[in-house]
Amino acid sequence: MVLSAGDKSNVKNVFAKIGGQAEEYGADALERMFVTYPQTKTYFPHFDLAKGSAQVKGHGKKVAAALVEAVNNIDDLAGALSKLSDLHAQKLRVDPVNFKLLGQCFLVVVATRNPSLLTPEVHASLDKFLCAVGTVLTAKYR
Amino acid sequence: MVHWSAEEKQLIAGIWGKVSVEQCGAEALARLLIVYPWTQRFFSDFGNLSSPTAIISNPKVRAHGKKVLTSFGEAIKNLDNLKGTYSKLSELHCDKLHVDPENFRLLGDILVIVLAAHFGKDFTPDCQAAWQKLVRVVAHALARKYH
């Protein structure tokens, strides 16, 4: 699946509009993921996952920062996410299905916080982008 | 059989009571065809699906979206018997319509996003969890009679 020029432009626009709130979006997406898909909690036995957890907020910030970095290097996702790709393959080994779950939650967060931003076309572009990120992060798994 | 807590039923009913079936149904189906364009394969007789604008304003898309979401309403009235409620529709989707059940999952996820956009902050994490469970269970019920 290839990101068109239009997709890249849509995604960049979304993240420009989200701006400094990206961290909140990240934390919100993670919280929703843990509540909606409890099996995802199995990757965080060392975390306090209660509502409002500082660890979840902190991790949401990390996830958001990675997405922002990906957007800023959208022409070379593999390059931009190479280190994270290694990390997920060698250490974290999060099953690939979970990236779709987090992606769904991120889309829901954008929808709840910025519905006018998520036109059908932007929805499509953002979904493609999140899929592409998941693909890169799992690319070195085997 | 799927177990629904009182809270889940409340979260589902609370949202459903405020949903415009016609509007949300049309939007959900349109987005399915736009975000996952390969799903257009089932609608070759729907006329113009050549662009997002065409899809959104296509009257057959809107009508069918309303039909699909109306059926969801039946599910919500029969949460304790989804298998029975969807038995005939499951056979229809398998034998006549030849729809891969994966498409039910895709539409379910899209519906959740449409609801999220409509309800904003009111679509809390617990709300999302209840609705993702509902769409997952409906998809499962629709796939149940496949052979």
mmCIF file of N, CA and C in Angstrom, chain A residues 31-32 35-37 104-105 107-108 111-112 115 118-121 123-124 127, chain B residues 31 34-36 52 56 109-110 113 116-117 120 123-126 128-129 132:
data_model
loop_
_atom_site.group_PDB
_atom_site.id
_atom_site.type_symbol
_atom_site.label_atom_id
_atom_site.label_comp_id
_atom_site.label_asym_id
_atom_site.label_seq_id
_atom_site.Cartn_x
_atom_site.Cartn_y
_atom_site.Cartn_z
ATOM 1 N N GLU A 31 -5.098 4.660 26.402
ATOM 2 C CA GLU A 31 -6.122 4.372 27.409
ATOM 3 C C GLU A 31 -7.298 3.634 26.771
ATOM 4 N N ARG A 32 -7.738 4.149 25.623
ATOM 5 C CA ARG A 32 -8.864 3.498 24.926
ATOM 6 C C ARG A 32 -8.509 2.082 24.518
ATOM 7 N N VAL A 35 -8.728 -0.283 27.487
ATOM 8 C CA VAL A 35 -10.107 -0.514 27.917
ATOM 9 C C VAL A 35 -10.877 -1.348 26.893
ATOM 10 N N THR A 36 -10.667 -1.021 25.616
ATOM 11 C CA THR A 36 -11.438 -1.675 24.547
ATOM 12 C C THR A 36 -10.904 -3.051 24.205
ATOM 13 N N TYR A 37 -9.588 -3.202 24.243
ATOM 14 C CA TYR A 37 -8.949 -4.466 23.887
ATOM 15 C C TYR A 37 -8.057 -4.902 25.055
ATOM 16 N N GLN A 104 -6.851 1.878 15.274
ATOM 17 C CA GLN A 104 -8.292 2.131 15.392
ATOM 18 C C GLN A 104 -8.553 3.129 16.517
ATOM 19 N N CYS A 105 -7.893 2.944 17.644
ATOM 20 C CA CYS A 105 -8.099 3.838 18.787
ATOM 21 C C CYS A 105 -7.602 5.239 18.482
ATOM 22 N N LEU A 107 -7.583 6.684 15.558
ATOM 23 C CA LEU A 107 -8.606 7.278 14.690
ATOM 24 C C LEU A 107 -9.812 7.722 15.510
ATOM 25 N N VAL A 108 -10.202 6.909 16.480
ATOM 26 C CA VAL A 108 -11.343 7.271 17.333
ATOM 27 C C VAL A 108 -11.024 8.543 18.113
ATOM 28 N N ALA A 111 -11.356 11.422 15.900
ATOM 29 C CA ALA A 111 -12.786 11.628 15.647
ATOM 30 C C ALA A 111 -13.474 12.313 16.817
ATOM 31 N N THR A 112 -13.145 11.898 18.047
ATOM 32 C CA THR A 112 -13.826 12.500 19.194
ATOM 33 C C THR A 112 -13.346 13.925 19.428
ATOM 34 N N PRO A 115 -13.640 16.152 15.044
ATOM 35 C CA PRO A 115 -14.447 15.461 14.028
ATOM 36 C C PRO A 115 -14.410 16.139 12.653
ATOM 37 N N LEU A 118 -11.649 14.983 10.375
ATOM 38 C CA LEU A 118 -11.645 13.624 9.850
ATOM 39 C C LEU A 118 -12.691 13.433 8.758
ATOM 40 N N THR A 119 -12.491 14.141 7.642
ATOM 41 C CA THR A 119 -13.355 13.906 6.486
ATOM 42 C C THR A 119 -13.091 12.488 5.988
ATOM 43 N N PRO A 120 -13.973 11.927 5.159
ATOM 44 C CA PRO A 120 -13.722 10.581 4.639
ATOM 45 C C PRO A 120 -12.361 10.440 3.960
ATOM 46 N N GLU A 121 -11.963 11.462 3.187
ATOM 47 C CA GLU A 121 -10.666 11.359 2.498
ATOM 48 C C GLU A 121 -9.506 11.356 3.489
ATOM 49 N N HIS A 123 -9.699 10.503 6.625
ATOM 50 C CA HIS A 123 -9.851 9.228 7.336
ATOM 51 C C HIS A 123 -9.097 8.142 6.581
ATOM 52 N N ALA A 124 -9.315 8.088 5.263
ATOM 53 C CA ALA A 124 -8.641 7.076 4.442
ATOM 54 C C ALA A 124 -7.128 7.248 4.506
ATOM 55 N N ASP A 127 -5.741 6.340 7.981
ATOM 56 C CA ASP A 127 -5.785 4.886 8.161
ATOM 57 C C ASP A 127 -4.630 4.223 7.408
ATOM 58 N N ARG B 31 -18.070 5.783 4.071
ATOM 59 C CA ARG B 31 -16.673 5.737 4.526
ATOM 60 C C ARG B 31 -16.057 4.365 4.265
ATOM 61 N N ILE B 34 -14.949 4.338 0.802
ATOM 62 C CA ILE B 34 -13.869 5.296 0.542
ATOM 63 C C ILE B 34 -12.557 4.843 1.184
ATOM 64 N N VAL B 35 -12.646 4.433 2.458
ATOM 65 C CA VAL B 35 -11.431 4.077 3.188
ATOM 66 C C VAL B 35 -10.886 2.719 2.736
ATOM 67 N N TYR B 36 -11.792 1.805 2.401
ATOM 68 C CA TYR B 36 -11.399 0.470 1.932
ATOM 69 C C TYR B 36 -12.020 0.230 0.558
ATOM 70 N N PRO B 52 -14.764 10.151 -3.667
ATOM 71 C CA PRO B 52 -15.424 10.305 -2.365
ATOM 72 C C PRO B 52 -16.706 11.137 -2.443
ATOM 73 N N ILE B 56 -20.369 9.735 -1.403
ATOM 74 C CA ILE B 56 -21.130 10.326 -0.295
ATOM 75 C C ILE B 56 -22.524 10.756 -0.751
ATOM 76 N N ASP B 109 -15.744 -1.314 12.536
ATOM 77 C CA ASP B 109 -14.735 -0.344 12.973
ATOM 78 C C ASP B 109 -15.061 1.052 12.460
ATOM 79 N N ILE B 110 -15.520 1.121 11.222
ATOM 80 C CA ILE B 110 -15.895 2.409 10.636
ATOM 81 C C ILE B 110 -17.075 3.000 11.405
ATOM 82 N N ILE B 113 -16.016 4.725 14.485
ATOM 83 C CA ILE B 113 -15.385 6.020 14.215
ATOM 84 C C ILE B 113 -16.440 7.066 13.896
ATOM 85 N N ALA B 116 -17.948 8.059 17.096
ATOM 86 C CA ALA B 116 -16.984 8.876 17.839
ATOM 87 C C ALA B 116 -17.008 10.320 17.352
ATOM 88 N N ALA B 117 -17.081 10.476 16.035
ATOM 89 C CA ALA B 117 -17.099 11.817 15.455
ATOM 90 C C ALA B 117 -18.379 12.558 15.845
ATOM 91 N N GLY B 120 -18.246 12.896 20.124
ATOM 92 C CA GLY B 120 -17.101 13.567 20.741
ATOM 93 C C GLY B 120 -16.740 12.981 22.088
ATOM 94 N N PHE B 123 -18.304 10.014 23.756
ATOM 95 C CA PHE B 123 -17.937 8.665 23.332
ATOM 96 C C PHE B 123 -16.697 8.277 24.125
ATOM 97 N N THR B 124 -16.931 7.986 25.403
ATOM 98 C CA THR B 124 -15.845 7.717 26.340
ATOM 99 C C THR B 124 -15.161 6.386 26.001
ATOM 100 N N PRO B 125 -14.012 6.116 26.618
ATOM 101 C CA PRO B 125 -13.378 4.811 26.416
ATOM 102 C C PRO B 125 -14.323 3.645 26.727
ATOM 103 N N ASP B 126 -15.094 3.746 27.800
ATOM 104 C CA ASP B 126 -16.028 2.669 28.147
ATOM 105 C C ASP B 126 -17.106 2.511 27.083
ATOM 106 N N GLN B 128 -16.714 3.324 23.888
ATOM 107 C CA GLN B 128 -16.057 2.718 22.742
ATOM 108 C C GLN B 128 -15.938 1.211 22.953
ATOM 109 N N ALA B 129 -15.541 0.823 24.167
ATOM 110 C CA ALA B 129 -15.362 -0.605 24.453
ATOM 111 C C ALA B 129 -16.672 -1.365 24.239
ATOM 112 N N GLN B 132 -17.378 -1.446 20.440
ATOM 113 C CA GLN B 132 -16.477 -2.336 19.691
ATOM 114 C C GLN B 132 -16.892 -3.781 19.962
#
